[in-house]
Amino acid sequence: ATLSIGNMAIAPSDNSILYVGTGEANIFRASLPGVGMYKSVNAGKSFQHIGLENTGTIARVVVHPKNANTVYVAASGNEWTYNKDRGVYLTTNGGKTWKNILFESEQSGCIDLAMDPLDPNILYASMWNRIRKRWSDPVPEGGDYIYKTTDGGKTWKKIVTGLPDTKLTGRIGLAVSKSNPNVLYAFVDEKKKKRDP
């Protein structure tokens, strides 16, 4: 149904369970959209489609370390058009049903998702205004924020201190330090004009 894969994750508690998100999350002139999520329960011998078919692109899949049925998905959305199926999605029943737990706008989707290695209720999500105009790559228009939850996605708080103005930013990559989970790294695409040498 699609030639493009965005991200995949093996369940840490059961290595025979694999979740695959479709749709190229990077932006290229020949990027292909996906058709949602797939799941394998036999280490990849067979796959079943489990929804989120309108998300366009899936950038990250994070499986709970102790519960293979709990999965967080970063849906970055369509590259060329507005759509509501963006943000962070959660399933607690292995993909039978999904709930959008973080939504910002019809043009800003979730491009990365990171879980605290010691506390799975703590997650960080980076949002990216990824609408591409016909004549250019995405340009900063606001909406490129980092969010944090400490209750498994029930509530989210925007992180802004110490980060560049969102009017000058783009895509943000995330990583949590395994040796010290209080340390969060953010790789920020900043669009400031280059200074003269």
PDB file of C-alpha atoms in Angstrom:
ATOM      1  CA  ALA A   1       0.000   0.000   0.000  1.00  0.00           C
ATOM      2  CA  THR A   2       2.995   2.317   0.402  1.00  0.00           C
ATOM      3  CA  LEU A   3       6.650   2.356  -0.605  1.00  0.00           C
ATOM      4  CA  SER A   4       7.654   4.552   2.322  1.00  0.00           C
ATOM      5  CA  ILE A   5       8.487   3.758   5.958  1.00  0.00           C
ATOM      6  CA  GLY A   6       8.858   6.491   8.570  1.00  0.00           C
ATOM      7  CA  ASN A   7       9.944   4.637  11.711  1.00  0.00           C
ATOM      8  CA  MET A   8       9.677   1.293  13.496  1.00  0.00           C
ATOM      9  CA  ALA A   9      10.066   0.015  17.047  1.00  0.00           C
ATOM     10  CA  ILE A  10      10.414  -3.387  18.716  1.00  0.00           C
ATOM     11  CA  ALA A  11       8.562  -3.848  22.012  1.00  0.00           C
ATOM     12  CA  PRO A  12      11.239  -4.034  24.752  1.00  0.00           C
ATOM     13  CA  SER A  13       9.080  -6.423  26.796  1.00  0.00           C
ATOM     14  CA  ASP A  14       8.427  -8.812  23.870  1.00  0.00           C
ATOM     15  CA  ASN A  15      10.857  -8.900  20.950  1.00  0.00           C
ATOM     16  CA  SER A  16       8.365 -10.698  18.720  1.00  0.00           C
ATOM     17  CA  ILE A  17       6.148  -7.591  18.640  1.00  0.00           C
ATOM     18  CA  LEU A  18       7.095  -4.953  16.072  1.00  0.00           C
ATOM     19  CA  TYR A  19       5.311  -1.690  15.242  1.00  0.00           C
ATOM     20  CA  VAL A  20       5.932   0.053  11.905  1.00  0.00           C
ATOM     21  CA  GLY A  21       4.893   3.606  11.011  1.00  0.00           C
ATOM     22  CA  THR A  22       4.638   4.424   7.320  1.00  0.00           C
ATOM     23  CA  GLY A  23       5.272   7.636   5.382  1.00  0.00           C
ATOM     24  CA  GLU A  24       8.589   9.445   4.932  1.00  0.00           C
ATOM     25  CA  ALA A  25       8.938  12.003   7.729  1.00  0.00           C
ATOM     26  CA  ASN A  26      11.835  13.784   6.037  1.00  0.00           C
ATOM     27  CA  ILE A  27      10.887  16.281   3.353  1.00  0.00           C
ATOM     28  CA  PHE A  28      12.168  15.604  -0.143  1.00  0.00           C
ATOM     29  CA  ARG A  29      10.911  16.533  -3.567  1.00  0.00           C
ATOM     30  CA  ALA A  30       9.902  12.903  -4.031  1.00  0.00           C
ATOM     31  CA  SER A  31       8.637  12.060  -0.522  1.00  0.00           C
ATOM     32  CA  LEU A  32       5.890   9.468  -0.411  1.00  0.00           C
ATOM     33  CA  PRO A  33       3.030   9.475   2.120  1.00  0.00           C
ATOM     34  CA  GLY A  34       2.164   6.443   4.180  1.00  0.00           C
ATOM     35  CA  VAL A  35      -0.984   4.590   5.139  1.00  0.00           C
ATOM     36  CA  GLY A  36      -0.662   4.555   8.923  1.00  0.00           C
ATOM     37  CA  MET A  37       0.570   1.866  11.307  1.00  0.00           C
ATOM     38  CA  TYR A  38       1.330  -1.844  10.970  1.00  0.00           C
ATOM     39  CA  LYS A  39       1.987  -4.455  13.664  1.00  0.00           C
ATOM     40  CA  SER A  40       3.691  -7.821  13.705  1.00  0.00           C
ATOM     41  CA  VAL A  41       3.345 -10.295  16.596  1.00  0.00           C
ATOM     42  CA  ASN A  42       5.638 -12.922  15.082  1.00  0.00           C
ATOM     43  CA  ALA A  43       8.928 -11.011  14.675  1.00  0.00           C
ATOM     44  CA  GLY A  44       8.072  -9.690  11.214  1.00  0.00           C
ATOM     45  CA  LYS A  45       6.835 -12.848   9.499  1.00  0.00           C
ATOM     46  CA  SER A  46       3.464 -11.183   8.919  1.00  0.00           C
ATOM     47  CA  PHE A  47       1.945  -7.750   9.485  1.00  0.00           C
ATOM     48  CA  GLN A  48      -1.512  -6.375  10.183  1.00  0.00           C
ATOM     49  CA  HIS A  49      -2.656  -2.813   9.486  1.00  0.00           C
ATOM     50  CA  ILE A  50      -3.733  -1.144  12.762  1.00  0.00           C
ATOM     51  CA  GLY A  51      -4.996   2.303  11.769  1.00  0.00           C
ATOM     52  CA  LEU A  52      -3.863   5.947  11.611  1.00  0.00           C
ATOM     53  CA  GLU A  53      -4.177   5.761   7.823  1.00  0.00           C
ATOM     54  CA  ASN A  54      -4.790   9.528   7.465  1.00  0.00           C
ATOM     55  CA  THR A  55      -1.684  10.696   9.321  1.00  0.00           C
ATOM     56  CA  GLY A  56       0.320  11.063   6.102  1.00  0.00           C
ATOM     57  CA  THR A  57       3.739  10.523   7.683  1.00  0.00           C
ATOM     58  CA  ILE A  58       4.925   8.939  10.925  1.00  0.00           C
ATOM     59  CA  ALA A  59       8.228  10.195  12.318  1.00  0.00           C
ATOM     60  CA  ARG A  60       8.683   8.151  15.507  1.00  0.00           C
ATOM     61  CA  VAL A  61       7.226   5.098  17.245  1.00  0.00           C
ATOM     62  CA  VAL A  62       7.867   4.594  20.983  1.00  0.00           C
ATOM     63  CA  VAL A  63       6.743   1.434  22.779  1.00  0.00           C
ATOM     64  CA  HIS A  64       6.306   1.331  26.565  1.00  0.00           C
ATOM     65  CA  PRO A  65       9.207  -0.628  28.113  1.00  0.00           C
ATOM     66  CA  LYS A  66       6.984  -2.968  30.147  1.00  0.00           C
ATOM     67  CA  ASN A  67       3.676  -2.988  28.260  1.00  0.00           C
ATOM     68  CA  ALA A  68       3.815  -3.904  24.565  1.00  0.00           C
ATOM     69  CA  ASN A  69       0.209  -2.737  24.078  1.00  0.00           C
ATOM     70  CA  THR A  70       1.036   0.869  24.990  1.00  0.00           C
ATOM     71  CA  VAL A  71       2.513   2.735  22.028  1.00  0.00           C
ATOM     72  CA  TYR A  72       3.115   6.427  21.328  1.00  0.00           C
ATOM     73  CA  VAL A  73       3.289   7.649  17.726  1.00  0.00           C
ATOM     74  CA  ALA A  74       4.607  10.955  16.375  1.00  0.00           C
ATOM     75  CA  ALA A  75       2.448  11.839  13.367  1.00  0.00           C
ATOM     76  CA  SER A  76       3.973  14.635  11.313  1.00  0.00           C
ATOM     77  CA  GLY A  77       1.157  14.891   8.791  1.00  0.00           C
ATOM     78  CA  ASN A  78       0.956  15.723   5.107  1.00  0.00           C
ATOM     79  CA  GLU A  79       3.793  17.514   3.391  1.00  0.00           C
ATOM     80  CA  TRP A  80       1.753  19.673   0.998  1.00  0.00           C
ATOM     81  CA  THR A  81      -1.681  20.119   2.593  1.00  0.00           C
ATOM     82  CA  TYR A  82      -3.334  20.922   5.896  1.00  0.00           C
ATOM     83  CA  ASN A  83      -4.728  17.968   7.830  1.00  0.00           C
ATOM     84  CA  LYS A  84      -6.027  17.325  11.346  1.00  0.00           C
ATOM     85  CA  ASP A  85      -4.460  13.893  11.765  1.00  0.00           C
ATOM     86  CA  ARG A  86      -1.220  15.248  13.216  1.00  0.00           C
ATOM     87  CA  GLY A  87       0.432  15.298  16.618  1.00  0.00           C
ATOM     88  CA  VAL A  88       0.987  12.554  19.191  1.00  0.00           C
ATOM     89  CA  TYR A  89      -1.206   9.449  19.218  1.00  0.00           C
ATOM     90  CA  LEU A  90      -1.504   6.819  21.937  1.00  0.00           C
ATOM     91  CA  THR A  91      -2.858   3.287  21.961  1.00  0.00           C
ATOM     92  CA  THR A  92      -3.170   1.238  25.143  1.00  0.00           C
ATOM     93  CA  ASN A  93      -4.633  -1.859  23.487  1.00  0.00           C
ATOM     94  CA  GLY A  94      -1.992  -2.713  20.903  1.00  0.00           C
ATOM     95  CA  GLY A  95      -3.437  -0.599  18.093  1.00  0.00           C
ATOM     96  CA  LYS A  96      -7.115  -1.542  18.257  1.00  0.00           C
ATOM     97  CA  THR A  97      -7.943   2.090  19.011  1.00  0.00           C
ATOM     98  CA  TRP A  98      -5.916   5.322  18.990  1.00  0.00           C
ATOM     99  CA  LYS A  99      -6.311   8.649  20.782  1.00  0.00           C
ATOM    100  CA  ASN A 100      -4.747  11.955  19.745  1.00  0.00           C
ATOM    101  CA  ILE A 101      -3.173  13.189  22.990  1.00  0.00           C
ATOM    102  CA  LEU A 102      -1.266  16.228  21.655  1.00  0.00           C
ATOM    103  CA  PHE A 103      -2.519  18.394  18.788  1.00  0.00           C
ATOM    104  CA  GLU A 104      -1.202  21.827  17.879  1.00  0.00           C
ATOM    105  CA  SER A 105      -2.622  22.747  14.468  1.00  0.00           C
ATOM    106  CA  GLU A 106      -3.526  21.401  11.032  1.00  0.00           C
ATOM    107  CA  GLN A 107      -0.098  22.372   9.726  1.00  0.00           C
ATOM    108  CA  SER A 108       2.136  21.497  12.695  1.00  0.00           C
ATOM    109  CA  GLY A 109       2.809  17.824  13.360  1.00  0.00           C
ATOM    110  CA  CYS A 110       4.980  15.861  15.755  1.00  0.00           C
ATOM    111  CA  ILE A 111       8.407  15.184  14.240  1.00  0.00           C
ATOM    112  CA  ASP A 112      10.143  13.520  17.201  1.00  0.00           C
ATOM    113  CA  LEU A 113       9.252  11.792  20.441  1.00  0.00           C
ATOM    114  CA  ALA A 114      11.550  10.701  23.284  1.00  0.00           C
ATOM    115  CA  MET A 115      10.781   8.756  26.474  1.00  0.00           C
ATOM    116  CA  ASP A 116      12.604   9.018  29.789  1.00  0.00           C
ATOM    117  CA  PRO A 117      14.555   5.730  30.185  1.00  0.00           C
ATOM    118  CA  LEU A 118      13.728   5.524  33.900  1.00  0.00           C
ATOM    119  CA  ASP A 119      10.143   6.829  33.928  1.00  0.00           C
ATOM    120  CA  PRO A 120       7.912   5.922  30.942  1.00  0.00           C
ATOM    121  CA  ASN A 121       5.347   8.504  32.041  1.00  0.00           C
ATOM    122  CA  ILE A 122       7.786  11.257  31.071  1.00  0.00           C
ATOM    123  CA  LEU A 123       7.927  11.990  27.339  1.00  0.00           C
ATOM    124  CA  TYR A 124       9.106  14.863  25.186  1.00  0.00           C
ATOM    125  CA  ALA A 125       7.535  15.768  21.842  1.00  0.00           C
ATOM    126  CA  SER A 126       8.797  18.222  19.237  1.00  0.00           C
ATOM    127  CA  MET A 127       6.303  19.822  16.879  1.00  0.00           C
ATOM    128  CA  TRP A 128       7.176  21.061  13.404  1.00  0.00           C
ATOM    129  CA  ASN A 129       5.238  23.349  11.091  1.00  0.00           C
ATOM    130  CA  ARG A 130       5.936  21.180   8.058  1.00  0.00           C
ATOM    131  CA  ILE A 131       3.621  22.583   5.399  1.00  0.00           C
ATOM    132  CA  ARG A 132       5.680  22.924   2.251  1.00  0.00           C
ATOM    133  CA  LYS A 133       4.875  25.589  -0.300  1.00  0.00           C
ATOM    134  CA  ARG A 134       4.999  24.683  -3.966  1.00  0.00           C
ATOM    135  CA  TRP A 135       8.131  26.762  -4.432  1.00  0.00           C
ATOM    136  CA  SER A 136      10.154  25.996  -1.302  1.00  0.00           C
ATOM    137  CA  ASP A 137      10.899  23.843   1.714  1.00  0.00           C
ATOM    138  CA  PRO A 138       9.013  24.639   4.944  1.00  0.00           C
ATOM    139  CA  VAL A 139       9.791  28.090   6.309  1.00  0.00           C
ATOM    140  CA  PRO A 140       9.406  29.196   9.936  1.00  0.00           C
ATOM    141  CA  GLU A 141       5.823  30.230  10.632  1.00  0.00           C
ATOM    142  CA  GLY A 142       5.560  29.426  14.346  1.00  0.00           C
ATOM    143  CA  GLY A 143       4.526  26.140  15.906  1.00  0.00           C
ATOM    144  CA  ASP A 144       7.976  24.570  16.283  1.00  0.00           C
ATOM    145  CA  TYR A 145       7.808  23.802  19.993  1.00  0.00           C
ATOM    146  CA  ILE A 146       8.955  21.153  22.472  1.00  0.00           C
ATOM    147  CA  TYR A 147       6.365  19.726  24.875  1.00  0.00           C
ATOM    148  CA  LYS A 148       6.797  17.604  28.012  1.00  0.00           C
ATOM    149  CA  THR A 149       4.400  15.278  29.798  1.00  0.00           C
ATOM    150  CA  THR A 150       4.938  13.677  33.202  1.00  0.00           C
ATOM    151  CA  ASP A 151       1.686  11.699  33.279  1.00  0.00           C
ATOM    152  CA  GLY A 152       1.933   9.537  30.177  1.00  0.00           C
ATOM    153  CA  GLY A 153       0.390  12.108  27.854  1.00  0.00           C
ATOM    154  CA  LYS A 154      -2.675  13.200  29.826  1.00  0.00           C
ATOM    155  CA  THR A 155      -1.297  16.744  30.081  1.00  0.00           C
ATOM    156  CA  TRP A 156       1.529  18.553  28.281  1.00  0.00           C
ATOM    157  CA  LYS A 157       3.622  21.615  29.112  1.00  0.00           C
ATOM    158  CA  LYS A 158       5.400  23.699  26.489  1.00  0.00           C
ATOM    159  CA  ILE A 159       9.159  24.161  27.003  1.00  0.00           C
ATOM    160  CA  VAL A 160      10.435  27.545  25.824  1.00  0.00           C
ATOM    161  CA  THR A 161      13.213  28.635  28.195  1.00  0.00           C
ATOM    162  CA  GLY A 162      16.649  28.745  26.588  1.00  0.00           C
ATOM    163  CA  LEU A 163      15.435  27.873  23.089  1.00  0.00           C
ATOM    164  CA  PRO A 164      15.499  30.065  19.963  1.00  0.00           C
ATOM    165  CA  ASP A 165      12.429  32.088  19.014  1.00  0.00           C
ATOM    166  CA  THR A 166      10.000  29.753  17.228  1.00  0.00           C
ATOM    167  CA  LYS A 167       9.671  32.332  14.436  1.00  0.00           C
ATOM    168  CA  LEU A 168      13.265  31.470  13.526  1.00  0.00           C
ATOM    169  CA  THR A 169      13.242  27.714  14.014  1.00  0.00           C
ATOM    170  CA  GLY A 170      12.293  24.605  12.078  1.00  0.00           C
ATOM    171  CA  ARG A 171      12.586  20.887  12.731  1.00  0.00           C
ATOM    172  CA  ILE A 172      13.733  19.784  16.210  1.00  0.00           C
ATOM    173  CA  GLY A 173      15.307  16.409  17.005  1.00  0.00           C
ATOM    174  CA  LEU A 174      15.233  15.045  20.569  1.00  0.00           C
ATOM    175  CA  ALA A 175      17.328  12.692  22.713  1.00  0.00           C
ATOM    176  CA  VAL A 176      17.245  11.926  26.446  1.00  0.00           C
ATOM    177  CA  SER A 177      20.507  11.021  28.172  1.00  0.00           C
ATOM    178  CA  LYS A 178      20.437   7.416  29.424  1.00  0.00           C
ATOM    179  CA  SER A 179      23.041   8.104  32.115  1.00  0.00           C
ATOM    180  CA  ASN A 180      21.171  11.197  33.368  1.00  0.00           C
ATOM    181  CA  PRO A 181      17.524  11.445  32.201  1.00  0.00           C
ATOM    182  CA  ASN A 182      17.329  15.021  33.493  1.00  0.00           C
ATOM    183  CA  VAL A 183      19.420  15.954  30.453  1.00  0.00           C
ATOM    184  CA  LEU A 184      17.441  16.522  27.251  1.00  0.00           C
ATOM    185  CA  TYR A 185      19.214  17.290  23.991  1.00  0.00           C
ATOM    186  CA  ALA A 186      17.414  19.283  21.293  1.00  0.00           C
ATOM    187  CA  PHE A 187      18.846  19.577  17.776  1.00  0.00           C
ATOM    188  CA  VAL A 188      17.216  22.777  16.520  1.00  0.00           C
ATOM    189  CA  ASP A 189      17.047  23.919  12.906  1.00  0.00           C
ATOM    190  CA  GLU A 190      17.556  27.685  13.309  1.00  0.00           C
ATOM    191  CA  LYS A 191      16.836  30.003  10.403  1.00  0.00           C
ATOM    192  CA  LYS A 192      18.765  33.088  11.469  1.00  0.00           C
ATOM    193  CA  LYS A 193      20.552  34.886   8.681  1.00  0.00           C
ATOM    194  CA  LYS A 194      24.205  33.947   8.418  1.00  0.00           C
ATOM    195  CA  ARG A 195      26.566  36.545   9.813  1.00  0.00           C
ATOM    196  CA  ASP A 196      29.264  37.998   7.620  1.00  0.00           C
ATOM    197  CA  PRO A 197      32.723  36.542   8.417  1.00  0.00           C
TER     198      PRO A 197
END
